[in-house]
PDB file of C-alpha atoms in Angstrom:
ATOM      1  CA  UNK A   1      -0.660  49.235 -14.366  1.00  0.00           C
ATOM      2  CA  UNK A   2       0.873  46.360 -12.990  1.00  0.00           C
ATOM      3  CA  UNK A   3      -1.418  45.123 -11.965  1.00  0.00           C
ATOM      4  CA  UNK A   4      -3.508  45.345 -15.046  1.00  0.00           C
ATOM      5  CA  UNK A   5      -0.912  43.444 -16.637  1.00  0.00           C
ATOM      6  CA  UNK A   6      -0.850  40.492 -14.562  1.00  0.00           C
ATOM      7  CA  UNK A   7      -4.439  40.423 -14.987  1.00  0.00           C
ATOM      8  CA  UNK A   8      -4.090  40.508 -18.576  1.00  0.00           C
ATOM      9  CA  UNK A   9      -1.504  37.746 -18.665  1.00  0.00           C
ATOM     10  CA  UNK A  10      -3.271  35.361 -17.026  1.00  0.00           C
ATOM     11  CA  UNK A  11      -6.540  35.467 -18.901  1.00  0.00           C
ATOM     12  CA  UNK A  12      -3.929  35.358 -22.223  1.00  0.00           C
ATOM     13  CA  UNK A  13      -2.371  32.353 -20.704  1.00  0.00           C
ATOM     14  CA  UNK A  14      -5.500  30.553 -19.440  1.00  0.00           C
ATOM     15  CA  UNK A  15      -7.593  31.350 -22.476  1.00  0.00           C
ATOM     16  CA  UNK A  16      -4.715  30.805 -25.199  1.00  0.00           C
ATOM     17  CA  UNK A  17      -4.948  26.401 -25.854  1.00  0.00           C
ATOM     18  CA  UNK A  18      -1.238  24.982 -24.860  1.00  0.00           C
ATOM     19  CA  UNK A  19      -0.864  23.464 -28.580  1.00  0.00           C
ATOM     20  CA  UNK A  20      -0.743  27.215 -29.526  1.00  0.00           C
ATOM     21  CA  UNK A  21       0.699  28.430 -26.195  1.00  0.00           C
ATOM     22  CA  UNK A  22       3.784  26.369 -25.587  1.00  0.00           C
ATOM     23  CA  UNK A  23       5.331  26.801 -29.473  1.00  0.00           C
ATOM     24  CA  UNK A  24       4.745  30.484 -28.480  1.00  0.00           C
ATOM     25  CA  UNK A  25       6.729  30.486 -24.781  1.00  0.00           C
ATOM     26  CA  UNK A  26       9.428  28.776 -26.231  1.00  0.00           C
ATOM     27  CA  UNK A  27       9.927  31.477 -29.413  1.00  0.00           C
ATOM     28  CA  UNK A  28       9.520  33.954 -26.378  1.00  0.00           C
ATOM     29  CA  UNK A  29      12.359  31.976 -24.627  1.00  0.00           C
ATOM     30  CA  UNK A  30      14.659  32.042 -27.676  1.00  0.00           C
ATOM     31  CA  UNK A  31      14.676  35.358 -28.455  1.00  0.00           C
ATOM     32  CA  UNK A  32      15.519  36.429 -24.995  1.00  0.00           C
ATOM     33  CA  UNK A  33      18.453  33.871 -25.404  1.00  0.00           C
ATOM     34  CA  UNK A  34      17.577  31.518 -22.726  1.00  0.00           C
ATOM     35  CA  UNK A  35      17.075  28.319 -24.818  1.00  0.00           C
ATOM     36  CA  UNK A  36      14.213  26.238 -26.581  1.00  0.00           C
ATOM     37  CA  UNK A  37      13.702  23.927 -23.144  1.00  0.00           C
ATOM     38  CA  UNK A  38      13.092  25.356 -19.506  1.00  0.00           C
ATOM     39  CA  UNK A  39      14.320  22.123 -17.932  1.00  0.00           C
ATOM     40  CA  UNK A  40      17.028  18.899 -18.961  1.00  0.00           C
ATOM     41  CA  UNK A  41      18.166  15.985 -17.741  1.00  0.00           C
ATOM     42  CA  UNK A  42      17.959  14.069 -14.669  1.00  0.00           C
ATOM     43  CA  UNK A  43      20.896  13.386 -12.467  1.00  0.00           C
ATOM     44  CA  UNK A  44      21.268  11.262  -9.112  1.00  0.00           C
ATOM     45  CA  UNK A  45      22.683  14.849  -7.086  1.00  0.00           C
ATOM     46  CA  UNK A  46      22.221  18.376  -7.104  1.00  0.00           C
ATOM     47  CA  UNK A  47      26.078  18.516  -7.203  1.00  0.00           C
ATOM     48  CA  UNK A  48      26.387  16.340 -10.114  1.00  0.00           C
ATOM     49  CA  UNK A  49      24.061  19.014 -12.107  1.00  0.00           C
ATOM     50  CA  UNK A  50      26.566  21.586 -14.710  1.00  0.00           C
ATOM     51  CA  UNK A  51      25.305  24.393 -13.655  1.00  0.00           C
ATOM     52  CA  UNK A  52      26.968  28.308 -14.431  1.00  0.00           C
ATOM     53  CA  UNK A  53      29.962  29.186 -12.091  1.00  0.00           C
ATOM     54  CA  UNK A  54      29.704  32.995 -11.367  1.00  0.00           C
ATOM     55  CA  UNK A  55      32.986  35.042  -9.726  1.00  0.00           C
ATOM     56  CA  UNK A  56      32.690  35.276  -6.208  1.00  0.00           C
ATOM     57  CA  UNK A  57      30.572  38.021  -4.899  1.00  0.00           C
ATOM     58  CA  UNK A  58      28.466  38.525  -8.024  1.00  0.00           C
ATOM     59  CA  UNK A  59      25.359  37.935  -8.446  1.00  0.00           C
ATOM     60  CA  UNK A  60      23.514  39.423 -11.417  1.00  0.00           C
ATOM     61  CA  UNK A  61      19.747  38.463  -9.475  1.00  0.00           C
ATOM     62  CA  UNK A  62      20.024  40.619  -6.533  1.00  0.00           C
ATOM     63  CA  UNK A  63      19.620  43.922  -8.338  1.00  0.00           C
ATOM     64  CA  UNK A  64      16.957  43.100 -10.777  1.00  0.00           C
ATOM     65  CA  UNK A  65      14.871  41.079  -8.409  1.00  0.00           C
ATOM     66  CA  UNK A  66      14.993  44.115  -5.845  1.00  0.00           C
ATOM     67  CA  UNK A  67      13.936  46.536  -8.156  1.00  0.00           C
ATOM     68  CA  UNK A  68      10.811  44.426  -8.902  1.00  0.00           C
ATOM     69  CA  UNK A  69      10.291  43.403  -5.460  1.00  0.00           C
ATOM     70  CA  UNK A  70      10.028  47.278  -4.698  1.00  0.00           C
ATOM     71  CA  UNK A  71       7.811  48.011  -7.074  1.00  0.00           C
ATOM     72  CA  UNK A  72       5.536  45.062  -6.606  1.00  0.00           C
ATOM     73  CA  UNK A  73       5.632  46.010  -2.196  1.00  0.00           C
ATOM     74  CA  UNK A  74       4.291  49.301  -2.700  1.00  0.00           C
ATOM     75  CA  UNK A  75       2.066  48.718  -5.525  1.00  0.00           C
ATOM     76  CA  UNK A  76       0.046  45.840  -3.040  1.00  0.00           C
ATOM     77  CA  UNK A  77      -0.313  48.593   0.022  1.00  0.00           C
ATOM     78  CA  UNK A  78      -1.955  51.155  -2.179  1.00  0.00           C
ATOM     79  CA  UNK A  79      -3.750  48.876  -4.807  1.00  0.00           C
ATOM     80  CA  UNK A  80      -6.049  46.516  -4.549  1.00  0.00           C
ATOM     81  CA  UNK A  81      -5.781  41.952  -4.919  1.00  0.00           C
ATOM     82  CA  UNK A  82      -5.245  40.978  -8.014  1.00  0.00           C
ATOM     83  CA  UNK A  83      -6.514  37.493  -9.219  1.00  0.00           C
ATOM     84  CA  UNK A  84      -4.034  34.859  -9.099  1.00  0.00           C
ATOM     85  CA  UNK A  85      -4.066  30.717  -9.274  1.00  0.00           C
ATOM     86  CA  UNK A  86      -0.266  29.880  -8.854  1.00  0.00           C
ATOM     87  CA  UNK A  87      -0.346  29.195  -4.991  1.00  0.00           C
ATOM     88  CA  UNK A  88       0.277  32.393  -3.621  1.00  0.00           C
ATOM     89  CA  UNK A  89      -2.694  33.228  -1.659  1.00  0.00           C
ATOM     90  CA  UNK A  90      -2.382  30.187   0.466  1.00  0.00           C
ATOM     91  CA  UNK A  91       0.003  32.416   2.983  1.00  0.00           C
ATOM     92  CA  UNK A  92      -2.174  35.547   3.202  1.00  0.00           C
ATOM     93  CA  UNK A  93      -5.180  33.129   3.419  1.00  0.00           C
ATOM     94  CA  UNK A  94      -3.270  30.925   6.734  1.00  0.00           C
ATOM     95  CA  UNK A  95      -2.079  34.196   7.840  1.00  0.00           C
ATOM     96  CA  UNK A  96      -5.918  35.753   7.788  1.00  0.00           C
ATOM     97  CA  UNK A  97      -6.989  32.928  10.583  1.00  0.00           C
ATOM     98  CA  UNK A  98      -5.194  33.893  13.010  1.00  0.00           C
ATOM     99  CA  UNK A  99      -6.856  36.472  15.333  1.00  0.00           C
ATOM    100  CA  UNK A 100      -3.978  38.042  16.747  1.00  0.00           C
ATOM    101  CA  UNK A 101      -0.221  38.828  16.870  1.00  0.00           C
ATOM    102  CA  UNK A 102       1.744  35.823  14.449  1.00  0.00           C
ATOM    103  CA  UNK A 103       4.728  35.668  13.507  1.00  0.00           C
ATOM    104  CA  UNK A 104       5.787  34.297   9.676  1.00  0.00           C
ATOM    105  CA  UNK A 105       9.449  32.790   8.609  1.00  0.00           C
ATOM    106  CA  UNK A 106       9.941  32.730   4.744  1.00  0.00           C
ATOM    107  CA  UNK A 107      12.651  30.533   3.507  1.00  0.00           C
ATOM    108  CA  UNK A 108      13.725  31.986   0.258  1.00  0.00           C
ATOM    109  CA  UNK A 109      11.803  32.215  -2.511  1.00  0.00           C
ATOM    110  CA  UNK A 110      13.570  35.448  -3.432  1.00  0.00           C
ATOM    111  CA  UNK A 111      13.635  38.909  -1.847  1.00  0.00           C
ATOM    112  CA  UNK A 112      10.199  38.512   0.174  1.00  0.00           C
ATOM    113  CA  UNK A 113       7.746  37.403  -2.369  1.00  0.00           C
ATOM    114  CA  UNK A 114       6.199  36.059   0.991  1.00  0.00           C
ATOM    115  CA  UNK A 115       5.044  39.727   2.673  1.00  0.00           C
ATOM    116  CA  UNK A 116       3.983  40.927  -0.786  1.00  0.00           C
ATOM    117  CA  UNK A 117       1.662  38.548  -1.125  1.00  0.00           C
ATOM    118  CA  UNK A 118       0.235  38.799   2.515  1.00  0.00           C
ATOM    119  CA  UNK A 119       0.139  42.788   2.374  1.00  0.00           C
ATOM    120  CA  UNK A 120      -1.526  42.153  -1.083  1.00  0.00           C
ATOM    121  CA  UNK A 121      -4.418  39.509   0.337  1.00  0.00           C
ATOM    122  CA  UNK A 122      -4.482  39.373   3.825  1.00  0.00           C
ATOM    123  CA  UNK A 123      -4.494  43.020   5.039  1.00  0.00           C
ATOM    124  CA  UNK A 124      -3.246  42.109   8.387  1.00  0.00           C
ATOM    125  CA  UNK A 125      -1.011  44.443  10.817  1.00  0.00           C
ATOM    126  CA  UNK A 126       0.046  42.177  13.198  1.00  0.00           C
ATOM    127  CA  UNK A 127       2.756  39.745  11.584  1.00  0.00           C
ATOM    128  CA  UNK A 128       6.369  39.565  12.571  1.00  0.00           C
ATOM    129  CA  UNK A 129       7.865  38.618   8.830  1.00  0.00           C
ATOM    130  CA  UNK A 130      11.487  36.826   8.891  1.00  0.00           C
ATOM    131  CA  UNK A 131      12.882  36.659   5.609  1.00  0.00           C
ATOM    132  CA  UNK A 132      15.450  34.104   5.367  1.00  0.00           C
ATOM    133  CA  UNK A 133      17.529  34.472   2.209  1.00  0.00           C
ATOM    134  CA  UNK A 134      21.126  34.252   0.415  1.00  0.00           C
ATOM    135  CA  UNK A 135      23.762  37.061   1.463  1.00  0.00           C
ATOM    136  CA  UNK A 136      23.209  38.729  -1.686  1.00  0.00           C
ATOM    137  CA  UNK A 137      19.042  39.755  -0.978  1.00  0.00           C
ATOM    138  CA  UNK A 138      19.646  39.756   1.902  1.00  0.00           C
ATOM    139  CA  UNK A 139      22.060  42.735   1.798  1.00  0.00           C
ATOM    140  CA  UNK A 140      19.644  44.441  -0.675  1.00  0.00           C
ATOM    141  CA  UNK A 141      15.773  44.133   0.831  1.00  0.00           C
ATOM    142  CA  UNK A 142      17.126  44.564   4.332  1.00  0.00           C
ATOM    143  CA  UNK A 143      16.259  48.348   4.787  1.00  0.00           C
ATOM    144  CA  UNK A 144      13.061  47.718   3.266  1.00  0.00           C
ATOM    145  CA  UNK A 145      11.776  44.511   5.257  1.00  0.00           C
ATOM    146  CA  UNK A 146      12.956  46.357   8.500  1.00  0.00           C
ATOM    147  CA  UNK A 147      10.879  49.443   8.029  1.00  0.00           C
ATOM    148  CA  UNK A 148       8.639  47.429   8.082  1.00  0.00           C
ATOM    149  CA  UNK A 149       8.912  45.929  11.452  1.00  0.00           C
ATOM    150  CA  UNK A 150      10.220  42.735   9.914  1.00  0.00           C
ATOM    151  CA  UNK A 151      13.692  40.753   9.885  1.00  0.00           C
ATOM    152  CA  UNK A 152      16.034  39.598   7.186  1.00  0.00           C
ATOM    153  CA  UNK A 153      18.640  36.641   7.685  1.00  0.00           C
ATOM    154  CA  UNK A 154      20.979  34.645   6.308  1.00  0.00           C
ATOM    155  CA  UNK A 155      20.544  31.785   8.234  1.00  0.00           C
ATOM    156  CA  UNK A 156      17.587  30.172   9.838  1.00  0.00           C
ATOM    157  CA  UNK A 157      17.189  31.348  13.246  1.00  0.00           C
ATOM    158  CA  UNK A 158      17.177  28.440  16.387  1.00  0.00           C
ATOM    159  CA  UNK A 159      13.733  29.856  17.479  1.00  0.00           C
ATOM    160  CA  UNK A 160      10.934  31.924  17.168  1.00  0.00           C
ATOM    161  CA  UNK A 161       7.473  32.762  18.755  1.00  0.00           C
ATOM    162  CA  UNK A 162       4.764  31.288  18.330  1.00  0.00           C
ATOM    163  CA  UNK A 163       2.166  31.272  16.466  1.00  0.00           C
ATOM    164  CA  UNK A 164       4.516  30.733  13.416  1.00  0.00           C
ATOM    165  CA  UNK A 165       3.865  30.117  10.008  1.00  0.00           C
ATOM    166  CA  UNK A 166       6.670  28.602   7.653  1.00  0.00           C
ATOM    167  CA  UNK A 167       6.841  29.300   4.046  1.00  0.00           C
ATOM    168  CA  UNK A 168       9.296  27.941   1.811  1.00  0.00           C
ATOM    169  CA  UNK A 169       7.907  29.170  -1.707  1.00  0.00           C
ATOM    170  CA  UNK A 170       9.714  28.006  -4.768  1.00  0.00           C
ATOM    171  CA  UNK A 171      13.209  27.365  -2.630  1.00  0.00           C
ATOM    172  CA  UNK A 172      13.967  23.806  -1.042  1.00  0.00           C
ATOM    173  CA  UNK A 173      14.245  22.497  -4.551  1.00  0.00           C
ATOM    174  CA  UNK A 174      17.438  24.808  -4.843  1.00  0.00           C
ATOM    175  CA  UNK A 175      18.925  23.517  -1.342  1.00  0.00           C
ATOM    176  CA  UNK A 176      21.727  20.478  -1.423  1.00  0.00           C
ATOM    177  CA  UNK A 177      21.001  19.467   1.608  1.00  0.00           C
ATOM    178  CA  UNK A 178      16.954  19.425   1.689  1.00  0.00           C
ATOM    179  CA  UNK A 179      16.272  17.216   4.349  1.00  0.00           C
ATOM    180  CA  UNK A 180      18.859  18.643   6.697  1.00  0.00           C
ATOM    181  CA  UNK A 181      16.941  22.136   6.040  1.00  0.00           C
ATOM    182  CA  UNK A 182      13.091  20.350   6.345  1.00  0.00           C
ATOM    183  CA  UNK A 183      14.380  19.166   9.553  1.00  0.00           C
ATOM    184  CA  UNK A 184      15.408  22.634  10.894  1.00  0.00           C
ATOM    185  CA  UNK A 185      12.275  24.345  10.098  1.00  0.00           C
ATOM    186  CA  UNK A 186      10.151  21.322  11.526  1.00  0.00           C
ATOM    187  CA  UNK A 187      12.006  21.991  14.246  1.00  0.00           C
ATOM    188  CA  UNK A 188      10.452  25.728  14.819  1.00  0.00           C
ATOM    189  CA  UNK A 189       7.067  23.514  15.451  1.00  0.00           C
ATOM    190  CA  UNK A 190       4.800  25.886  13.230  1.00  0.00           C
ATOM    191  CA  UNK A 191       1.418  25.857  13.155  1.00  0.00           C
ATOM    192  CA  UNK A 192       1.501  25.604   9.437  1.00  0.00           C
ATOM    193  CA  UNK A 193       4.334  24.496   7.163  1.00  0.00           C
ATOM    194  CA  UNK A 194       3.930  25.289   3.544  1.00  0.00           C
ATOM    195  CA  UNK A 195       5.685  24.070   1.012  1.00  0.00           C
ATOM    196  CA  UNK A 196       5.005  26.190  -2.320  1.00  0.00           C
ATOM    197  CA  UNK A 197       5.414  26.089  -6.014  1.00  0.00           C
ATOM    198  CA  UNK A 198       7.996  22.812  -5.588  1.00  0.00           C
ATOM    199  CA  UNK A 199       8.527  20.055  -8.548  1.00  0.00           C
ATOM    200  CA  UNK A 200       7.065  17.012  -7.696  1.00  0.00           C
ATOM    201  CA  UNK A 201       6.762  13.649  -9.612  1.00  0.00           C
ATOM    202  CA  UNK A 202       5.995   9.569  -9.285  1.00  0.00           C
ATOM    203  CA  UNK A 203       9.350   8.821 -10.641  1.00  0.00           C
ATOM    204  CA  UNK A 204      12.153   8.671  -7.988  1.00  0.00           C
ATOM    205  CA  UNK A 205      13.691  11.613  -6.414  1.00  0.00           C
ATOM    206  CA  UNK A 206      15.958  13.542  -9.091  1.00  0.00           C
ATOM    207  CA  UNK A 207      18.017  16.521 -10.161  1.00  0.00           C
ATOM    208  CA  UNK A 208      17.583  18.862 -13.311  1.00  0.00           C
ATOM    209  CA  UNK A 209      19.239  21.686 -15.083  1.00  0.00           C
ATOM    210  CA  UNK A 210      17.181  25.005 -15.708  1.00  0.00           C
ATOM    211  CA  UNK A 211      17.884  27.776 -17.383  1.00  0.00           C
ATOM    212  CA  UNK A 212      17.610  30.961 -16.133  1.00  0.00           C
ATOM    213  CA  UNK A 213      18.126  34.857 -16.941  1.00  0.00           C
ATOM    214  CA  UNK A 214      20.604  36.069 -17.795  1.00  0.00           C
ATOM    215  CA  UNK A 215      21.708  32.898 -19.603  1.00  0.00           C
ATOM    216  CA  UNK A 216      22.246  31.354 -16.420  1.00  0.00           C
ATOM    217  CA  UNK A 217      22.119  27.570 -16.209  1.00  0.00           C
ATOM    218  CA  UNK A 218      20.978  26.614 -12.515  1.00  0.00           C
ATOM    219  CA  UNK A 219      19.736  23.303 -10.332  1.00  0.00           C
ATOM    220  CA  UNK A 220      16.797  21.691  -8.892  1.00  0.00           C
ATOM    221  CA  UNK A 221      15.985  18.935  -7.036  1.00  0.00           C
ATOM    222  CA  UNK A 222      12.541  17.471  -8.541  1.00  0.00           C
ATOM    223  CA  UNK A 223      10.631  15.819  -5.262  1.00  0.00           C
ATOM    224  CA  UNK A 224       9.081  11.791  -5.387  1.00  0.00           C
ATOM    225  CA  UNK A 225       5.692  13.313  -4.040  1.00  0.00           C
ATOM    226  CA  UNK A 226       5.005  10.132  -1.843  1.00  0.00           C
ATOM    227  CA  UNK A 227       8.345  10.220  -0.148  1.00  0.00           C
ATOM    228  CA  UNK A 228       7.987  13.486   0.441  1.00  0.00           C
ATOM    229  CA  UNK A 229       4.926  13.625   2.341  1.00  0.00           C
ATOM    230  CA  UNK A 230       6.435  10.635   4.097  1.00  0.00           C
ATOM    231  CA  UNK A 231       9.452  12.357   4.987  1.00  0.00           C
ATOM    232  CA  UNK A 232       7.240  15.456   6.646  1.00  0.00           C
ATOM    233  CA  UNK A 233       5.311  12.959   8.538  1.00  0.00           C
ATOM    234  CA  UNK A 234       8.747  11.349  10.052  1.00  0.00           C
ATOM    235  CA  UNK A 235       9.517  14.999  11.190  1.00  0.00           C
ATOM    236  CA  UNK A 236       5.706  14.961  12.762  1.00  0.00           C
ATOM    237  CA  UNK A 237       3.871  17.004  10.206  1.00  0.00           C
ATOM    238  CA  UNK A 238       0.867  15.625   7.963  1.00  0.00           C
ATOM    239  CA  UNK A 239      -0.499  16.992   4.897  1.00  0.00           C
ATOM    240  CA  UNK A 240      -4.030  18.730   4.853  1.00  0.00           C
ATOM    241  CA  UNK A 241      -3.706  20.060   1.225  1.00  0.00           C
ATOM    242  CA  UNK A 242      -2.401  20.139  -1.815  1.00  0.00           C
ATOM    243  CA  UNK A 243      -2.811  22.087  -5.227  1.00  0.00           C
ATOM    244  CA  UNK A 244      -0.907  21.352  -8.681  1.00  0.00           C
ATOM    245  CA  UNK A 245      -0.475  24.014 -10.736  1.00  0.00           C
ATOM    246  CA  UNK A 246      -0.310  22.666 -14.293  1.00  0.00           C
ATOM    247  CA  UNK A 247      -0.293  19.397 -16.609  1.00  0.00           C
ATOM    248  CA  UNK A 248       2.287  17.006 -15.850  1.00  0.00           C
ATOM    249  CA  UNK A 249       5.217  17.636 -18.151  1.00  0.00           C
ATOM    250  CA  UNK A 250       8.142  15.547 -19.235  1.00  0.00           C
ATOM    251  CA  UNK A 251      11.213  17.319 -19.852  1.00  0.00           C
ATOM    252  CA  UNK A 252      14.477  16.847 -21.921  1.00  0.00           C
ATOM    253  CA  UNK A 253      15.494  13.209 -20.917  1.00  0.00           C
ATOM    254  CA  UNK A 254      13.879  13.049 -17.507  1.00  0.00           C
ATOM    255  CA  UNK A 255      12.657   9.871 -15.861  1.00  0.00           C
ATOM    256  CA  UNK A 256       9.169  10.883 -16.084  1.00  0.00           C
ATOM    257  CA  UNK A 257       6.620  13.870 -15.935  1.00  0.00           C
ATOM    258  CA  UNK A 258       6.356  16.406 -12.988  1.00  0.00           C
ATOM    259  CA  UNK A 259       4.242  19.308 -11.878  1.00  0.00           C
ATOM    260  CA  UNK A 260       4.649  22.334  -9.514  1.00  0.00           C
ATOM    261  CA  UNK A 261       2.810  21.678  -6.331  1.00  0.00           C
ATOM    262  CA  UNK A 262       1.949  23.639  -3.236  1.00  0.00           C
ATOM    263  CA  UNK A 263       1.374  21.310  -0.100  1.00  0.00           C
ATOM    264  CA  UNK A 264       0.454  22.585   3.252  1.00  0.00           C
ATOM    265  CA  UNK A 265       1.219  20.457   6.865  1.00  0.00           C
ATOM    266  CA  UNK A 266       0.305  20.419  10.298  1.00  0.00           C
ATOM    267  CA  UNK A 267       1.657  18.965  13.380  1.00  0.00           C
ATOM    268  CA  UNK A 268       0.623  15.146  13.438  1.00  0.00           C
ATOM    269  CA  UNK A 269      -0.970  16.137  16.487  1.00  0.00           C
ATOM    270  CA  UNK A 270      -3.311  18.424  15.596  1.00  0.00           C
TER     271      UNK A 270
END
């Protein structure tokens, strides 16, 4: 059924013309009470962003994104792929070249969105999958990840073997320190590096305010694509591809527009 859903929603979305579309997402948005605009603003910092302070220790994500993540797990290992254009199946599809044994690190991204999607497309036995996540998920997915033969972290680990793949879907845009974190997984020397579902724009490198359930109000770096892929060459990794995954949109009072991109890079050397 879930499936049949997401199936549904994306032939809704991609047959439905954006002049009729977007008026409709953002009525959708309001009446769940999360605002008329997903994104605002533009500031120099992440820190500088207002963003919502929560008590220490909660965190109203790690519950309802577990759930999901549970039901979405066991409804890829009995069902088969569905369709889907947002830049998930470049894992499974790096992860289905590789003849043997591999090991995979995903940096967040949420509670292991990562080994859905390769038990979903790649059908492969033989990966080692280290989630790398806040302590909250982590606490909550751990039981599930290592029944599976898999690790969960809080940290990113000093080493691991190789072949490794690195996925960091739809999470160094959340990260203060970005570069400090690109240089730490560089460091791991994987065969692949992918960087997924990441803001990118021309304009200079900024920082925006979204909103988020449950009328949360969150920050994200938005990437200068250029100096990016610059940056990941100074750490000795090129770019081989590179998908965007809608229009270019400008945003409540930002410099100029920006997409969600998935980029993938290889050692200079190869």
């Amino acid at each position: 059924m879930a499936n049949f859903k997401n199936a549904l929603r994306s032939v809704v979305v991609g047959l439905t013309p954006p002049a009729i579309m977007q008026p409709v997402l953002r009525l959708w948005r309001l009446s769940n009470g999360l605002g008329w605009d997903t994104f605002y603003g533009a500031w120099p910092r992440l820190a500088d962003v207002p963003v919502t302070r929560l008590p220490e220790g909660q965190d109203p994500w790690s519950e309802t994104l577990t759930v999901r993540w549970c039901e979405n797990l066991k409804s890829a290992e009995i069902s088969a792929p569905t369709v889907d254009a947002t830049g998930s199946q470049i894992l499974p599809l790096l992860v289905s070249s590789f003849p043997g044994s591999l090991t995979v690190l995903d940096f967040g991204g949420g509670p292991g969105a990562g080994l859905i999607n390769i038990v979903r497309y790649a059908r492969k036995e033989s990966v080692h999958y280290v989630l790398v996540e806040v302590p909250a998920l982590v606490r909550a997915v751990r039981d599930e990840i290592v029944a599976r033969g898999g690790e969960v972290l809080a940290n990113i680990p000093s080493s691991l073997p190789s072949p490794l793949i690195v996925h960091a879907g739809s999470s160094i845009q959340y990260v203060a320190d970005y570069q400090g974190t690109l240089d730490t997984l560089a460091q791991l020397l994987p065969a692949y590096l992918i960087i997924s579902q990441t803001p990118m724009t021309d304009c200079a490198t900024y920082a925006r305010q979204i909103l988020t359930m449950p009328h949360l109000k969150a920050a994200t770096w938005v990437f200068n694509r250029a100096e990016f892929i610059v940056d990941m060459r100074r750490r000795g990794y090129q770019m081989i591809y590179s998908i965007d995954h809608d229009l270019p949109l400008t945003h409540g009072n930002a410099p100029g527009p920006s997409v969600m991109a998935s980029m993938v890079f290889v050692p200079v050397s190869s």
